[in-house]
Amino acid sequence: MSASNSSVSKKHASVFELSGVPAFGQALPLALQHVVAMIVGCVTPSIIIAGVAGISDSDRVILIQAALFCSAISTLLQLFPFIKFGNFQLGSALPVIMGISFAYVPSMQAIAGTYDIATILGAQVVGGVIAIIVGLFIRKIRVLFPPLVTGTVVFTIGLSLYPTAVNYMAGGTSSETYGSWQNWLVAFFTLAVVTGLNHFAKGFLKLASILIGIIAGYILAIPFGLVDLSGVQSAGWFQLPQPMHFSMSFEPSACVAIGLLFAINSIQAIGDFSATTSGSMNRMPENKELQGGIVMYGISNILCAFFGGLPTATYSQNVGIVTTTKVINRCVLGLAAIILMIAGFVPKFSGLLTTIPQCVLGGATISVFASIAMTGIKLIFQEEMNFRNTSIVGLSVALGMGITQASGSLAAFPEWVTTVFGSSPVVIATLMAILLNIILPREEKKEK
């Protein structure tokens, strides 16, 4: 921990407790810290999916606006439960930040390429219902998702995102300059800045490493003619969210693919909730906090689908800020959510984000995707890597990655089979990991 963060922790830990309203001047810098740490990750999935779906510039702005607005709403609903009765509440009431999740990107790319954004949003509604069910029966369902299974899925998600990052580093497959030395120069410069700040900087510079890296890469990209500001000039200054702008459609195969991810991420959220409470409050989350958080995760995603916001999840980088600073006051994180919401009302800001060159995004996000894969490995190694467990991980990842990379392997099957099992490695890896974990006999521990 840096000296600045240590001083923040000591100075404000007693002031910024879970409840109560701190002074605005004290809360604002801490709220901005949360915004800076997550805003790039919040909008990048929308930029990626917009590119795959081939929507217009104006629709890209609306999709990014929805990402900011829905992340804000989802965060506020988690922070401040508005329904409480008995031992049940809607929302975790824990200091967490919600944002658009990279975990859904591989499946969303497949759906956007085959269908459209409306199909993603329809599947998101179904996924939200599944998350609600998981939340209501969390104690019984949790046994199907031990760290070995969730780690395998998270590891597969990270691996499947690597081609996306590399294509972006090369300039984007739709770009006429794809693979040019200019794109690679800017991408590696951005990556160098992000990596350098992550490993050598402290405090704010480390927390804002991705944002600073993107700004540096953006500046370098300008003299190469990689930045086009025409879309910003045509964007307005104020615009309310537009419910059902992208419509909504329900394709069974897409619903299965996204629904499985919602089940996995509902369980994965337990890790973030637990990290938040154990790292900042020296306790594990209560059952009502876990249940209320996961149920609200499902409800908020259903709501976001109607506003055009892609699936959200808890943001681990913001969990890290909370556990580092020990500032757990929900009003601080609520102020961060309000800042995001205000940004979502400004089309010019969203339009400016769409001008970030793809090579810059690739250079900044490949480290994020790498960290996702490594998080999966950490989860996997929470269990002993004996022959049974290595078989589960190895076979699940091999089939998931192998089938999706062999594009014609499912050509003889109906189209829905390809959409569910052949478009994203995550679905096959998830199903295989769950089934193998149930079927394969556990090895008896040898007595010493």
PDB file of N, CA and C in Angstrom, residues 145-148 150-151 268 271 375-385 389:
ATOM      1  N   PHE A 145     -20.828 -25.354  -8.242  1.00  0.00           N
ATOM      2  CA  PHE A 145     -19.816 -24.416  -8.741  1.00  0.00           C
ATOM      3  C   PHE A 145     -18.680 -24.210  -7.735  1.00  0.00           C
ATOM      4  N   PRO A 146     -17.917 -25.266  -7.438  1.00  0.00           N
ATOM      5  CA  PRO A 146     -16.745 -25.082  -6.575  1.00  0.00           C
ATOM      6  C   PRO A 146     -15.685 -24.277  -7.315  1.00  0.00           C
ATOM      7  N   PRO A 147     -14.628 -23.832  -6.628  1.00  0.00           N
ATOM      8  CA  PRO A 147     -13.590 -23.039  -7.298  1.00  0.00           C
ATOM      9  C   PRO A 147     -13.006 -23.711  -8.536  1.00  0.00           C
ATOM     10  N   LEU A 148     -12.942 -25.052  -8.548  1.00  0.00           N
ATOM     11  CA  LEU A 148     -12.395 -25.759  -9.706  1.00  0.00           C
ATOM     12  C   LEU A 148     -13.221 -25.487 -10.956  1.00  0.00           C
ATOM     13  N   THR A 150     -15.646 -22.911 -11.393  1.00  0.00           N
ATOM     14  CA  THR A 150     -15.680 -21.486 -11.736  1.00  0.00           C
ATOM     15  C   THR A 150     -14.330 -21.017 -12.268  1.00  0.00           C
ATOM     16  N   GLY A 151     -13.247 -21.545 -11.702  1.00  0.00           N
ATOM     17  CA  GLY A 151     -11.921 -21.181 -12.195  1.00  0.00           C
ATOM     18  C   GLY A 151     -11.708 -21.625 -13.630  1.00  0.00           C
ATOM     19  N   GLN A 268     -19.809 -16.415  -9.066  1.00  0.00           N
ATOM     20  CA  GLN A 268     -18.544 -15.670  -9.017  1.00  0.00           C
ATOM     21  C   GLN A 268     -18.678 -14.402  -8.180  1.00  0.00           C
ATOM     22  N   GLY A 271     -17.469 -14.311  -4.636  1.00  0.00           N
ATOM     23  CA  GLY A 271     -16.061 -14.016  -4.397  1.00  0.00           C
ATOM     24  C   GLY A 271     -15.812 -12.539  -4.184  1.00  0.00           C
ATOM     25  N   THR A 375      -6.821 -14.970 -12.998  1.00  0.00           N
ATOM     26  CA  THR A 375      -7.783 -15.119 -11.902  1.00  0.00           C
ATOM     27  C   THR A 375      -8.386 -16.518 -11.920  1.00  0.00           C
ATOM     28  N   GLY A 376      -8.672 -17.002 -13.138  1.00  0.00           N
ATOM     29  CA  GLY A 376      -9.176 -18.361 -13.271  1.00  0.00           C
ATOM     30  C   GLY A 376      -8.189 -19.385 -12.752  1.00  0.00           C
ATOM     31  N   ILE A 377      -6.922 -19.204 -13.066  1.00  0.00           N
ATOM     32  CA  ILE A 377      -5.892 -20.131 -12.595  1.00  0.00           C
ATOM     33  C   ILE A 377      -5.792 -20.110 -11.072  1.00  0.00           C
ATOM     34  N   LYS A 378      -5.872 -18.918 -10.483  1.00  0.00           N
ATOM     35  CA  LYS A 378      -5.829 -18.810  -9.017  1.00  0.00           C
ATOM     36  C   LYS A 378      -6.984 -19.589  -8.386  1.00  0.00           C
ATOM     37  N   LEU A 379      -8.174 -19.472  -8.980  1.00  0.00           N
ATOM     38  CA  LEU A 379      -9.334 -20.203  -8.462  1.00  0.00           C
ATOM     39  C   LEU A 379      -9.125 -21.705  -8.594  1.00  0.00           C
ATOM     40  N   ILE A 380      -8.603 -22.129  -9.741  1.00  0.00           N
ATOM     41  CA  ILE A 380      -8.367 -23.556  -9.980  1.00  0.00           C
ATOM     42  C   ILE A 380      -7.418 -24.127  -8.928  1.00  0.00           C
ATOM     43  N   PHE A 381      -6.353 -23.396  -8.620  1.00  0.00           N
ATOM     44  CA  PHE A 381      -5.332 -23.901  -7.715  1.00  0.00           C
ATOM     45  C   PHE A 381      -5.716 -23.784  -6.242  1.00  0.00           C
ATOM     46  N   GLN A 382      -6.954 -23.351  -5.987  1.00  0.00           N
ATOM     47  CA  GLN A 382      -7.451 -23.446  -4.616  1.00  0.00           C
ATOM     48  C   GLN A 382      -7.696 -24.906  -4.236  1.00  0.00           C
ATOM     49  N   GLU A 383      -7.814 -25.775  -5.249  1.00  0.00           N
ATOM     50  CA  GLU A 383      -7.985 -27.202  -5.015  1.00  0.00           C
ATOM     51  C   GLU A 383      -6.732 -27.943  -5.461  1.00  0.00           C
ATOM     52  N   GLU A 384      -6.530 -29.127  -4.901  1.00  0.00           N
ATOM     53  CA  GLU A 384      -5.339 -29.917  -5.226  1.00  0.00           C
ATOM     54  C   GLU A 384      -5.362 -30.329  -6.694  1.00  0.00           C
ATOM     55  N   MET A 385      -4.245 -30.130  -7.383  1.00  0.00           N
ATOM     56  CA  MET A 385      -4.173 -30.472  -8.798  1.00  0.00           C
ATOM     57  C   MET A 385      -3.755 -31.935  -8.984  1.00  0.00           C
ATOM     58  N   ASN A 389      -8.635 -33.672 -10.953  1.00  0.00           N
ATOM     59  CA  ASN A 389      -8.890 -32.247 -11.164  1.00  0.00           C
ATOM     60  C   ASN A 389      -8.204 -31.710 -12.416  1.00  0.00           C
TER      61      ASN A 389
END
